[in-house]
GROMACS .gro file of C-alpha atoms in nm:
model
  117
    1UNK     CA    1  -0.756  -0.320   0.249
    2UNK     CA    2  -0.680  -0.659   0.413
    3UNK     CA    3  -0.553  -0.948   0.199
    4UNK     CA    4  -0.611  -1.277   0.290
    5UNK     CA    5  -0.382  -1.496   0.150
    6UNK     CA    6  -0.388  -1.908   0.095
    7UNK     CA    7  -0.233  -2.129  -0.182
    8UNK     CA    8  -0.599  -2.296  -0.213
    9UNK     CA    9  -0.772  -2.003  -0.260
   10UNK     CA   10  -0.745  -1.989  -0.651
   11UNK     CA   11  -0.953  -2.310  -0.714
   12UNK     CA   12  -1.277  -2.319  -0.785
   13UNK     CA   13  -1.389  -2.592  -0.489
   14UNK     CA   14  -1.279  -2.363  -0.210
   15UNK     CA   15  -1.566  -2.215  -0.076
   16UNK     CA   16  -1.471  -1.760  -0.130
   17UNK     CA   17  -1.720  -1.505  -0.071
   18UNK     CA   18  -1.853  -1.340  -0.384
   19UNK     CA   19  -1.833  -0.999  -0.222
   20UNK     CA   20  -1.577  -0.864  -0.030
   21UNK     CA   21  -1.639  -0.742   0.344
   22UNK     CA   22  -1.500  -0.442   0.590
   23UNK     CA   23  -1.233  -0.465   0.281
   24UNK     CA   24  -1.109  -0.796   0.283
   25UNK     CA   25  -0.998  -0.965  -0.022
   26UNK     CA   26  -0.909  -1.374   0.005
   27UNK     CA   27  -0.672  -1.458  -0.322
   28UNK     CA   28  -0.461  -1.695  -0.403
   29UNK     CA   29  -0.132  -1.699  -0.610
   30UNK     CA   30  -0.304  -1.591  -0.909
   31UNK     CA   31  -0.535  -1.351  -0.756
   32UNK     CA   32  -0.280  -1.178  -0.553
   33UNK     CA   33  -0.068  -1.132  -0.892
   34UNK     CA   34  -0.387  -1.041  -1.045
   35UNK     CA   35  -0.452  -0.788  -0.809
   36UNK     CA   36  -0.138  -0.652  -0.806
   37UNK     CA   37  -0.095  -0.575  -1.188
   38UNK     CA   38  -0.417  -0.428  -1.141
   39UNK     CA   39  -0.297  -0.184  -0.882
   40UNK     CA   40   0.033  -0.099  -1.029
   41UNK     CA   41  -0.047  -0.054  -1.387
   42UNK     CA   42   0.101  -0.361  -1.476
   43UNK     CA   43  -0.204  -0.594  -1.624
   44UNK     CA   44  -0.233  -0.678  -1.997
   45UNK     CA   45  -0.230  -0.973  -2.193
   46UNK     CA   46  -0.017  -1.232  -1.973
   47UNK     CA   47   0.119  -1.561  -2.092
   48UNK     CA   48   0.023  -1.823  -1.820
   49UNK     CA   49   0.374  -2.020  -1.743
   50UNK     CA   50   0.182  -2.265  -1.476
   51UNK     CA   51   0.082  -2.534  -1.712
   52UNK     CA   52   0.448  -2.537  -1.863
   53UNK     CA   53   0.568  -2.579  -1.485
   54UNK     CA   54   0.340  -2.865  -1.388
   55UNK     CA   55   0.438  -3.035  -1.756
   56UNK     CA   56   0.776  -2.977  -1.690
   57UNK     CA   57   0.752  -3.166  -1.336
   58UNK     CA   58   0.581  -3.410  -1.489
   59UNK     CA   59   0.853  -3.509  -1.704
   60UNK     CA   60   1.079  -3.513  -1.361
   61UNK     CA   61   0.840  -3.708  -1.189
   62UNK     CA   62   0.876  -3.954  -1.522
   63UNK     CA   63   1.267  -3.977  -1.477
   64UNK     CA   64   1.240  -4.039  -1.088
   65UNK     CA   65   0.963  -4.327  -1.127
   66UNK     CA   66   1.246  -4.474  -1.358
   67UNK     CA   67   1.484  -4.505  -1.034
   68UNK     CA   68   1.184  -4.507  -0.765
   69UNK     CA   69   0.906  -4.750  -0.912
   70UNK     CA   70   0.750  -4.789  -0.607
   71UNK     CA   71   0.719  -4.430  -0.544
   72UNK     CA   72   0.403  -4.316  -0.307
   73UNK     CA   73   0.239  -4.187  -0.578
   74UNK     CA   74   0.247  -4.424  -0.849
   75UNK     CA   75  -0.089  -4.516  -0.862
   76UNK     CA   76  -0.260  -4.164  -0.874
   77UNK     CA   77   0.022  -4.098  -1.156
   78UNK     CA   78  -0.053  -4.375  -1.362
   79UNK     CA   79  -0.476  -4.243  -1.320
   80UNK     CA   80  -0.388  -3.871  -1.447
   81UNK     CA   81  -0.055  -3.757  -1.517
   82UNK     CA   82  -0.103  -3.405  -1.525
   83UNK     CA   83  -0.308  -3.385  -1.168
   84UNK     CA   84  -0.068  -3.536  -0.956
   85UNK     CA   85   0.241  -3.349  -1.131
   86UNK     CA   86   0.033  -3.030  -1.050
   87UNK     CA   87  -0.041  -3.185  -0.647
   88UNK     CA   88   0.291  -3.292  -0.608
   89UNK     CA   89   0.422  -2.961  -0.729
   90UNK     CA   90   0.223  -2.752  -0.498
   91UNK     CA   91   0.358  -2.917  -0.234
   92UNK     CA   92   0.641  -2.853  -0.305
   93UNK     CA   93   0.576  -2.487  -0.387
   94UNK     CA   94   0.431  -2.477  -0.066
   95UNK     CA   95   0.654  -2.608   0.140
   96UNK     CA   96   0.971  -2.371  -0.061
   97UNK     CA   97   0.742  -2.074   0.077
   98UNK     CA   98   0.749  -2.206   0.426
   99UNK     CA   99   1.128  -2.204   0.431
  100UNK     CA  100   1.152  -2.606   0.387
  101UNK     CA  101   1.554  -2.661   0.282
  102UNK     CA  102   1.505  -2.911   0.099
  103UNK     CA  103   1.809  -3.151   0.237
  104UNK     CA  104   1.740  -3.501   0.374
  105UNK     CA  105   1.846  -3.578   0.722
  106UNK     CA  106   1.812  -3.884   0.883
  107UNK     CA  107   1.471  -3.851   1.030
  108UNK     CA  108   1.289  -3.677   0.733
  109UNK     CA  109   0.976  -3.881   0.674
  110UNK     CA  110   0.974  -4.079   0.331
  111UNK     CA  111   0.710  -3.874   0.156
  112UNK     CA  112   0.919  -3.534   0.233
  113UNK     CA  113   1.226  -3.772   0.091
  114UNK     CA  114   1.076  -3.801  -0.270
  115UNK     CA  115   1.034  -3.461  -0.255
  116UNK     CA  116   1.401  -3.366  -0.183
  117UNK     CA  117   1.453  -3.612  -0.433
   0.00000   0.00000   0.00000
């Protein structure tokens, strides 16, 4: 079996195959842990911690608007709360899986900056 893995494969607007083929599988976070509980005997009911997460960022992304105002994502913020905490913190997760460090140097772009911050 060959997994495919990409942070985008979980939602629903990414185009998947139904069907698998020559035993490829394409999952994202939640399908890969999915799929693993399955395998190992571990699935069962499961108390989905993701929603916490994103409100949890949200409320950090609340306290750093109240020192960054002008932050780059203000506006979609201020249109749904909840969306851009969950963007913004798949970035993040994203870029914490690619080995990002996380420290500011002098010629880390601004976007990157606010998410050091």
């Amino acid at each position: 079996m060959v997994i495919i893995f990409g942070t985008a494969f979980d939602q629903s607007f990414f185009p998947i195959p139904q069907q698998t083929e020559d035993q490829k599988l394409y999952l994202g976070p939640m399908g890969l842990l999915n799929t693993l509980e399955n395998h190992l005997g571990f699935s069962g009911h499961r108390n989905d911690i993701e929603f916490l997460r994103i409100e949890q960022y949200r409320q950090l992304i609340l306290r750093h608007l109240q020192d960054k105002p002008n932050a780059f994502y203000l506006n979609a913020f201020q249109a749904d709360q909840f969306a851009t905490a969950a963007d913004l913190l798949s970035r993040r997760d994203e870029l914490l899986a690619a080995g990002y460090s996380f420290s500011e140097q002098h010629s880390t772009p601004d976007r990157l900056k606010v998410l050091v911050e």
